[in-house]
PDB file of C-alpha atoms in Angstrom:
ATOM      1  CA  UNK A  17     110.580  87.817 111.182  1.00  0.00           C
ATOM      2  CA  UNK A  18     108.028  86.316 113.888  1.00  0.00           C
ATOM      3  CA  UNK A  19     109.662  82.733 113.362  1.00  0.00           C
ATOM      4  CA  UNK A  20     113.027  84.175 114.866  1.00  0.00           C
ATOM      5  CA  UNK A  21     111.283  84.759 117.791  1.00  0.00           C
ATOM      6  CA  UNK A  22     110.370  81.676 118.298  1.00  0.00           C
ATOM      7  CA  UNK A  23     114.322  80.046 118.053  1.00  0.00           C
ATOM      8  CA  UNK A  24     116.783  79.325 121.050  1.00  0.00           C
ATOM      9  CA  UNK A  25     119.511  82.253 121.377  1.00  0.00           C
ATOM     10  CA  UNK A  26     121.631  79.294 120.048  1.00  0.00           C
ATOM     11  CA  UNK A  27     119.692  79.155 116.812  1.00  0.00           C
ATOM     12  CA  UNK A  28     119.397  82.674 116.616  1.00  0.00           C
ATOM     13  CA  UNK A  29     123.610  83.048 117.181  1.00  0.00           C
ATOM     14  CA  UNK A  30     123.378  80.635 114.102  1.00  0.00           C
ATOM     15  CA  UNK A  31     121.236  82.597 112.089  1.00  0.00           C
ATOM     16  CA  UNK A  32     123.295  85.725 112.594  1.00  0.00           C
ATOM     17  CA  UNK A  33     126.474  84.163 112.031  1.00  0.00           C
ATOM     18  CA  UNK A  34     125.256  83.013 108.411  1.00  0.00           C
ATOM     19  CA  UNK A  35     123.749  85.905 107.460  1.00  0.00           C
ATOM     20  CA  UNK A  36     127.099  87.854 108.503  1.00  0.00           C
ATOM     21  CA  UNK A  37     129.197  84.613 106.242  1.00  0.00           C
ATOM     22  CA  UNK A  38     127.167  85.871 103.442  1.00  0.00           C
ATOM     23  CA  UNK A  39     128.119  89.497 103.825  1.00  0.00           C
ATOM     24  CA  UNK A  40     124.267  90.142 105.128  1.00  0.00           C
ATOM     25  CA  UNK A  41     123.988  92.445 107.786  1.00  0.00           C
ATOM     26  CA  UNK A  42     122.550  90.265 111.015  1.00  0.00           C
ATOM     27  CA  UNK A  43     118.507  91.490 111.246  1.00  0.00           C
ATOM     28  CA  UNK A  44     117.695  93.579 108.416  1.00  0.00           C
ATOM     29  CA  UNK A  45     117.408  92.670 104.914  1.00  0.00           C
ATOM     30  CA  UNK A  46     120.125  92.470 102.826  1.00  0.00           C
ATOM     31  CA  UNK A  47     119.991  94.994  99.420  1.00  0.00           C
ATOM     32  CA  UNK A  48     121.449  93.673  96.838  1.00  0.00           C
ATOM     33  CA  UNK A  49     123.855  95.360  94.368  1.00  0.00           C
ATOM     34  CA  UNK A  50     122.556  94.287  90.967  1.00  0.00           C
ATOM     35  CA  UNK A  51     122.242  96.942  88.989  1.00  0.00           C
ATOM     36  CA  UNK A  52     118.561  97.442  88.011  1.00  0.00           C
ATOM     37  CA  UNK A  53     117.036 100.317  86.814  1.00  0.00           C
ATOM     38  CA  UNK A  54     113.903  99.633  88.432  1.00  0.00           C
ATOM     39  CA  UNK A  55     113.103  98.502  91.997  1.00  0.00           C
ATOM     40  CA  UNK A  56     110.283  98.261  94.002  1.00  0.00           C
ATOM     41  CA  UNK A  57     110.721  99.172  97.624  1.00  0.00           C
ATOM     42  CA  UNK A  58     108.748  97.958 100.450  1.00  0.00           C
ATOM     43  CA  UNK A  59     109.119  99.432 104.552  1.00  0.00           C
ATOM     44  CA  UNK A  60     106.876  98.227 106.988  1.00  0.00           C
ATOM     45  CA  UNK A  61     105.748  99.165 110.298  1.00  0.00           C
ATOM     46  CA  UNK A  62     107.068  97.198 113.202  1.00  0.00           C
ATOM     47  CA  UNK A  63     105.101  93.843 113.851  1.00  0.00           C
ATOM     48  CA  UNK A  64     102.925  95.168 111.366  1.00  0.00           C
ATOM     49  CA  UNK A  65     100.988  97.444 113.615  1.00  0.00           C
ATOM     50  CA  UNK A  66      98.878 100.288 111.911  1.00  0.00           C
ATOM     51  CA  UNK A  67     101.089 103.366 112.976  1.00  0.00           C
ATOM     52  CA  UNK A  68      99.739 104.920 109.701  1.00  0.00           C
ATOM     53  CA  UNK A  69      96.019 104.344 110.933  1.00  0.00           C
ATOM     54  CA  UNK A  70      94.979 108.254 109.293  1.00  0.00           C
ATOM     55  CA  UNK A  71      94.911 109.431 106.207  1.00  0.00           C
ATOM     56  CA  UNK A  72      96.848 112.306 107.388  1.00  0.00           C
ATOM     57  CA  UNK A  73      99.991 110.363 108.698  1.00  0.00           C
ATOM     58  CA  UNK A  74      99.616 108.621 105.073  1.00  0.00           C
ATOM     59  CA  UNK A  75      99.605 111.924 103.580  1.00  0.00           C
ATOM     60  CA  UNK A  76     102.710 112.909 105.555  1.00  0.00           C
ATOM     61  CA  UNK A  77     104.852 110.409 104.974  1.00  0.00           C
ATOM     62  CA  UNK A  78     104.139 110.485 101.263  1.00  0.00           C
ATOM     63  CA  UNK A  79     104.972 114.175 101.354  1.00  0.00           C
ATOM     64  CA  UNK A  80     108.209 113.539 103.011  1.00  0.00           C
ATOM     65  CA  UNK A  81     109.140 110.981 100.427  1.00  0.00           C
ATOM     66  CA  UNK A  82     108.385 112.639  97.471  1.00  0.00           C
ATOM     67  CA  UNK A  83     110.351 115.747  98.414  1.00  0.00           C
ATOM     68  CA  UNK A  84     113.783 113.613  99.770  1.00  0.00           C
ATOM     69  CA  UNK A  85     113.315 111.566  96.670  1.00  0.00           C
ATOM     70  CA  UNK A  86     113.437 114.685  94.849  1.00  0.00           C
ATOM     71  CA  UNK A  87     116.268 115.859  96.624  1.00  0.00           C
ATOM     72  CA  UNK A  88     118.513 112.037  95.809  1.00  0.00           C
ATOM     73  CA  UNK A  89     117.007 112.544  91.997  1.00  0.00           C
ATOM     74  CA  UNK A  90     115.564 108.874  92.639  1.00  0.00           C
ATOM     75  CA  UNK A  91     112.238 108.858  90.736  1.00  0.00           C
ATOM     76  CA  UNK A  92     109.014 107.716  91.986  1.00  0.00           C
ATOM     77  CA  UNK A  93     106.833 105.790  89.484  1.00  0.00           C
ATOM     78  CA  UNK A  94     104.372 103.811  91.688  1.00  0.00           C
ATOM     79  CA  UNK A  95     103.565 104.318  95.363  1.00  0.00           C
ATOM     80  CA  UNK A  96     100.456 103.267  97.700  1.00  0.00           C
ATOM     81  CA  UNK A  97     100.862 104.079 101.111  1.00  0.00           C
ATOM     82  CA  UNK A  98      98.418 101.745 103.823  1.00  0.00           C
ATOM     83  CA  UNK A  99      98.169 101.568 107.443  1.00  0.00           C
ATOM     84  CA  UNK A 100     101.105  99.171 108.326  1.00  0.00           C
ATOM     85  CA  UNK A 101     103.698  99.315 105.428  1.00  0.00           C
ATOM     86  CA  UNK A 102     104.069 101.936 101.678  1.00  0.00           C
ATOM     87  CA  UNK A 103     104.979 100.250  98.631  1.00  0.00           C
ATOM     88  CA  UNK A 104     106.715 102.256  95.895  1.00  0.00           C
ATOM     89  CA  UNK A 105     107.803 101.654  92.706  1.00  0.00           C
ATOM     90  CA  UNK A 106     111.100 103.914  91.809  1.00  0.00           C
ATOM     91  CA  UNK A 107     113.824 104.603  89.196  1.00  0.00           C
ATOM     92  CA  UNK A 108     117.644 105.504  89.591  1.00  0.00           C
ATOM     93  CA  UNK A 109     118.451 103.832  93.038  1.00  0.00           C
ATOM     94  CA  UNK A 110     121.744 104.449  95.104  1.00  0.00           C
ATOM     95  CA  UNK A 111     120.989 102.422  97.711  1.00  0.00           C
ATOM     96  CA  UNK A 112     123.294 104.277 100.316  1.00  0.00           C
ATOM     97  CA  UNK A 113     121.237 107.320  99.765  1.00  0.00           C
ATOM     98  CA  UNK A 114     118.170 105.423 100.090  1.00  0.00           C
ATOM     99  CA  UNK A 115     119.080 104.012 103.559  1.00  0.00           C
ATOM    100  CA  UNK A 116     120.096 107.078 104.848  1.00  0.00           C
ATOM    101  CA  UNK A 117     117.194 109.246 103.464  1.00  0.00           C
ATOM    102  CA  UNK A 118     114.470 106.197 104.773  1.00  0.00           C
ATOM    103  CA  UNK A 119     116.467 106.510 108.267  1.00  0.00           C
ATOM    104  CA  UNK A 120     115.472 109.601 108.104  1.00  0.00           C
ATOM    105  CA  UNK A 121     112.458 110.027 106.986  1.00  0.00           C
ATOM    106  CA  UNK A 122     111.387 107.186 109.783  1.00  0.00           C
ATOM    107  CA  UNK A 123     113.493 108.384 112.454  1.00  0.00           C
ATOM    108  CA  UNK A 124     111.299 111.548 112.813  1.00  0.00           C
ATOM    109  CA  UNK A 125     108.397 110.075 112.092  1.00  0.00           C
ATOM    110  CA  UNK A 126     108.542 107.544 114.992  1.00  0.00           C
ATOM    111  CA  UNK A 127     109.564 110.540 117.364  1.00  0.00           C
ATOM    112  CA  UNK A 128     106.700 112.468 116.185  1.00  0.00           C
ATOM    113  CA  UNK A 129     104.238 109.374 115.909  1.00  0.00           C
ATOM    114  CA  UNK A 130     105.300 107.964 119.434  1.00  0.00           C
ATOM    115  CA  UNK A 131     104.523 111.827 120.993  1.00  0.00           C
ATOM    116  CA  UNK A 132     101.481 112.080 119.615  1.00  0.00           C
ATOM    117  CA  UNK A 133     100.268 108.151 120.595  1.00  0.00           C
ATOM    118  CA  UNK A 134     102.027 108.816 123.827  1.00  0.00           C
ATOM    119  CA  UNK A 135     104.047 105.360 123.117  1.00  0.00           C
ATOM    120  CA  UNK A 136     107.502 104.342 123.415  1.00  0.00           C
ATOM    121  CA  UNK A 137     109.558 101.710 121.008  1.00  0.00           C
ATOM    122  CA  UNK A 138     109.761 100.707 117.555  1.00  0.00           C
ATOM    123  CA  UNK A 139     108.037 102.030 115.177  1.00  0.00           C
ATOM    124  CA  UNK A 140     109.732 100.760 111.801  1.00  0.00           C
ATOM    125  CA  UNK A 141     111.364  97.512 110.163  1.00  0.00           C
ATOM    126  CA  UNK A 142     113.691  98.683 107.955  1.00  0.00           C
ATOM    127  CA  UNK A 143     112.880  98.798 104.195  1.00  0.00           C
ATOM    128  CA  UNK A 144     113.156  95.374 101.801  1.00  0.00           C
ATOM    129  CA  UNK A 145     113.662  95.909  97.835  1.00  0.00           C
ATOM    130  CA  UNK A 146     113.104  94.078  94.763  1.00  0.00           C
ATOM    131  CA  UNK A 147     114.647  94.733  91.887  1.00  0.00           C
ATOM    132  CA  UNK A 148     112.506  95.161  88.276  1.00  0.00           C
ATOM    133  CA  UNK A 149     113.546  92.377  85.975  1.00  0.00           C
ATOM    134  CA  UNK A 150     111.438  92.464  82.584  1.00  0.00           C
ATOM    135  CA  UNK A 151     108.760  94.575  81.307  1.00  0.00           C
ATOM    136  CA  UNK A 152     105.980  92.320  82.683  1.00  0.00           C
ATOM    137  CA  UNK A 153     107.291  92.657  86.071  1.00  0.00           C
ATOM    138  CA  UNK A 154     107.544  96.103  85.964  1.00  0.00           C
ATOM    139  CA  UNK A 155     103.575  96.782  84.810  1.00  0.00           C
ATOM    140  CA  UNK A 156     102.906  93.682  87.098  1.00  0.00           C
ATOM    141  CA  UNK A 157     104.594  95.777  89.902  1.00  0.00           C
ATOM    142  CA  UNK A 158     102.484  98.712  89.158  1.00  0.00           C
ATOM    143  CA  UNK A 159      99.362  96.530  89.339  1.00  0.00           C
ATOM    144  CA  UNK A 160     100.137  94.615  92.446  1.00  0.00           C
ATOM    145  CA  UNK A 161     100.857  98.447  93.888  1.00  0.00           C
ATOM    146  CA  UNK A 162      97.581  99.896  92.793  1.00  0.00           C
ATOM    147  CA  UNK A 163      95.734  96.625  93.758  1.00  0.00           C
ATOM    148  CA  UNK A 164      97.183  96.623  97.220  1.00  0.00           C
ATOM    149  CA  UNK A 165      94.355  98.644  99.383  1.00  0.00           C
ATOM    150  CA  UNK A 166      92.059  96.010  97.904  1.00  0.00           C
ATOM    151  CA  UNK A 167      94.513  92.813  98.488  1.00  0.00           C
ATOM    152  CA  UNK A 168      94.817  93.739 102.647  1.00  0.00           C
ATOM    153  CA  UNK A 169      90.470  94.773 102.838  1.00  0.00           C
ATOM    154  CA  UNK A 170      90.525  98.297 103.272  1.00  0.00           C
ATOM    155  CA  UNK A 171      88.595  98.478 100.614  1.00  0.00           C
ATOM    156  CA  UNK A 172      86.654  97.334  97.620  1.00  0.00           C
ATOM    157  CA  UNK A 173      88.545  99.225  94.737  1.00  0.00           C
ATOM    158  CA  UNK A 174      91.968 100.640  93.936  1.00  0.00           C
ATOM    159  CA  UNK A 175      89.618 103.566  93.305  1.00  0.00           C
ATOM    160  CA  UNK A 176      88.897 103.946  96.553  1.00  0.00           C
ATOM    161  CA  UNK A 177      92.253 104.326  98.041  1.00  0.00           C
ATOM    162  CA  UNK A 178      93.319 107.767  97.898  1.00  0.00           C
ATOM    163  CA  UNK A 179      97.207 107.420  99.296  1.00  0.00           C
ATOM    164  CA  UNK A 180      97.999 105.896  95.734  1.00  0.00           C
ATOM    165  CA  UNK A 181      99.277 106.440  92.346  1.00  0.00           C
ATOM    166  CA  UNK A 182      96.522 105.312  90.851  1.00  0.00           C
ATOM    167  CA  UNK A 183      94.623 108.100  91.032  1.00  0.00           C
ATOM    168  CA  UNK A 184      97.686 109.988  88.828  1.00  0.00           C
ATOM    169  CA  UNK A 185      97.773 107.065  86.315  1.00  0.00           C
ATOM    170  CA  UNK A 186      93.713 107.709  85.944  1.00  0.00           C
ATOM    171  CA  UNK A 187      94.301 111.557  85.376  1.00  0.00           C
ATOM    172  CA  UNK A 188      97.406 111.414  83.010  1.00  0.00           C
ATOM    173  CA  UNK A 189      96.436 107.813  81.514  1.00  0.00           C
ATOM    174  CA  UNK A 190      93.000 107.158  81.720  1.00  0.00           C
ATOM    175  CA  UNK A 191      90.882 104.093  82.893  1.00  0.00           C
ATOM    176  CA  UNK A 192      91.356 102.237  79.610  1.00  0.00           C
ATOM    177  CA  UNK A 193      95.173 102.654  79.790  1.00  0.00           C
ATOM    178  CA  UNK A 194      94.804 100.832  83.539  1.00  0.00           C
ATOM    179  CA  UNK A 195      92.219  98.428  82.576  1.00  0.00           C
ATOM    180  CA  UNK A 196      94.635  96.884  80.010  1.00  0.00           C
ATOM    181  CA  UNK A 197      97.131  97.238  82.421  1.00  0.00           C
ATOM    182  CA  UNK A 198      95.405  95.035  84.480  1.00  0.00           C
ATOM    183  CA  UNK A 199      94.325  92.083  81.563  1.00  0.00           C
ATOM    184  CA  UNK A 200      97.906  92.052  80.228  1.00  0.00           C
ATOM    185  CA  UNK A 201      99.681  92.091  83.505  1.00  0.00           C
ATOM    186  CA  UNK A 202      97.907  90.126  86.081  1.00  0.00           C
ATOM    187  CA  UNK A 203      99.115  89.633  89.200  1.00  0.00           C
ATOM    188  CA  UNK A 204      98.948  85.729  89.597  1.00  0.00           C
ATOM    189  CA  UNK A 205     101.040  84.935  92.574  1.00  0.00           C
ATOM    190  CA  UNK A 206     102.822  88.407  92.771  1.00  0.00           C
ATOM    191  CA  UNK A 207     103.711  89.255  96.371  1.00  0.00           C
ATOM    192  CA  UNK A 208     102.318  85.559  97.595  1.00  0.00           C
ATOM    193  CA  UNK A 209     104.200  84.968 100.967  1.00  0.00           C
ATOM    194  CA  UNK A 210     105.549  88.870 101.559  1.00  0.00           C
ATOM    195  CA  UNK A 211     103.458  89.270 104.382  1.00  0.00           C
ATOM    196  CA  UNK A 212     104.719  86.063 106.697  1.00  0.00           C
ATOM    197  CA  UNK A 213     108.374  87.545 106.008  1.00  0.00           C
TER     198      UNK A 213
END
């Protein structure tokens, strides 16, 4: 995203027109149409700046998508929710509801957001997804979610984190179930390179 920047409007004419060849639309990214039955699905905040800087707005936005995920019957498995971009990890995915439902969900937000920050602009980058592809990848997912908080420094434990399903895995399946989550699963190289899209 911050490489574009960087190109001539020529290059940048170029870019578009490829991404348009391949049936991409020109700045956001593409989502696929394989049919998976998981994906995980990633939105961040504009340039990466921390509009979700309170555990409030967190709480808010998780709110909002639990209830309009409800509402699409798209099921939430995984989420973590940190100051610049949410992760979550969901089932049954019509991506044209999705879109329209995240459009929403951020539109309001940024109104709201930008009144109370007295700020003007951006607040959102659209939403990226990946789909689920084997069993490993899908506990893998739920680990790299849960070990997020810890991956960016805000803090020292998943356990620490409170805008994140980790606390509901601990309740309904206990520290040992995560702990061999964890060995069985690791993360190696998941999510390696995400950030400098």
């Amino acid at each position: 995203m911050y490489e574009y920047r960087k190109l001539t409007a020529q290059q940048k004419a170029e870019i578009v027109r490829q991404r348009l060849a391949n049936g991409y639309p020109p700045h956001s990214p593409p989502h696929h149409l394989t049919n998976y039955e998981f994906y995980l699905l990633t939105a961040t905040c504009f340039e990466h700046k921390c509009r979700l800087n309170s555990e409030p707005r967190r709480q808010q936005i998780l709110n909002l998508l639990w209830e309009n995920f409800i509402d699409i019957d798209i099921t939430i498995l995984a989420w973590v929710v940190l100051p610049n971009h949410y992760h979550l990890l969901v089932k049954n995915v019509d991506f044209k509801k999705v879109t329209k439902t995240l459009r929403l969900i951020h539109g309001k937000l940024a109104r709201q957001w930008n009144l109370e920050d007295n700020l003007t602009g951006k607040v959102w980058h659209s939403y990226s997804d990946r789909g689920i592809r084997s069993e490993n990848h899908y506990y893998a997912t739920i680990n790299y979610i849960h070990y997020n908080p810890v991956k960016h420094g805000y803090v020292n434990s998943p356990y620490d984190w409170q805008e994140s399903s980790v606390h509901w895995y601990l309740k309904y399946e206990g520290r040992d179930w995560l702990r061999s989550c964890w060995v069985e699963y690791p993360l190696r190289d998941y999510g390696k390179g995400w950030d400098s899209i």
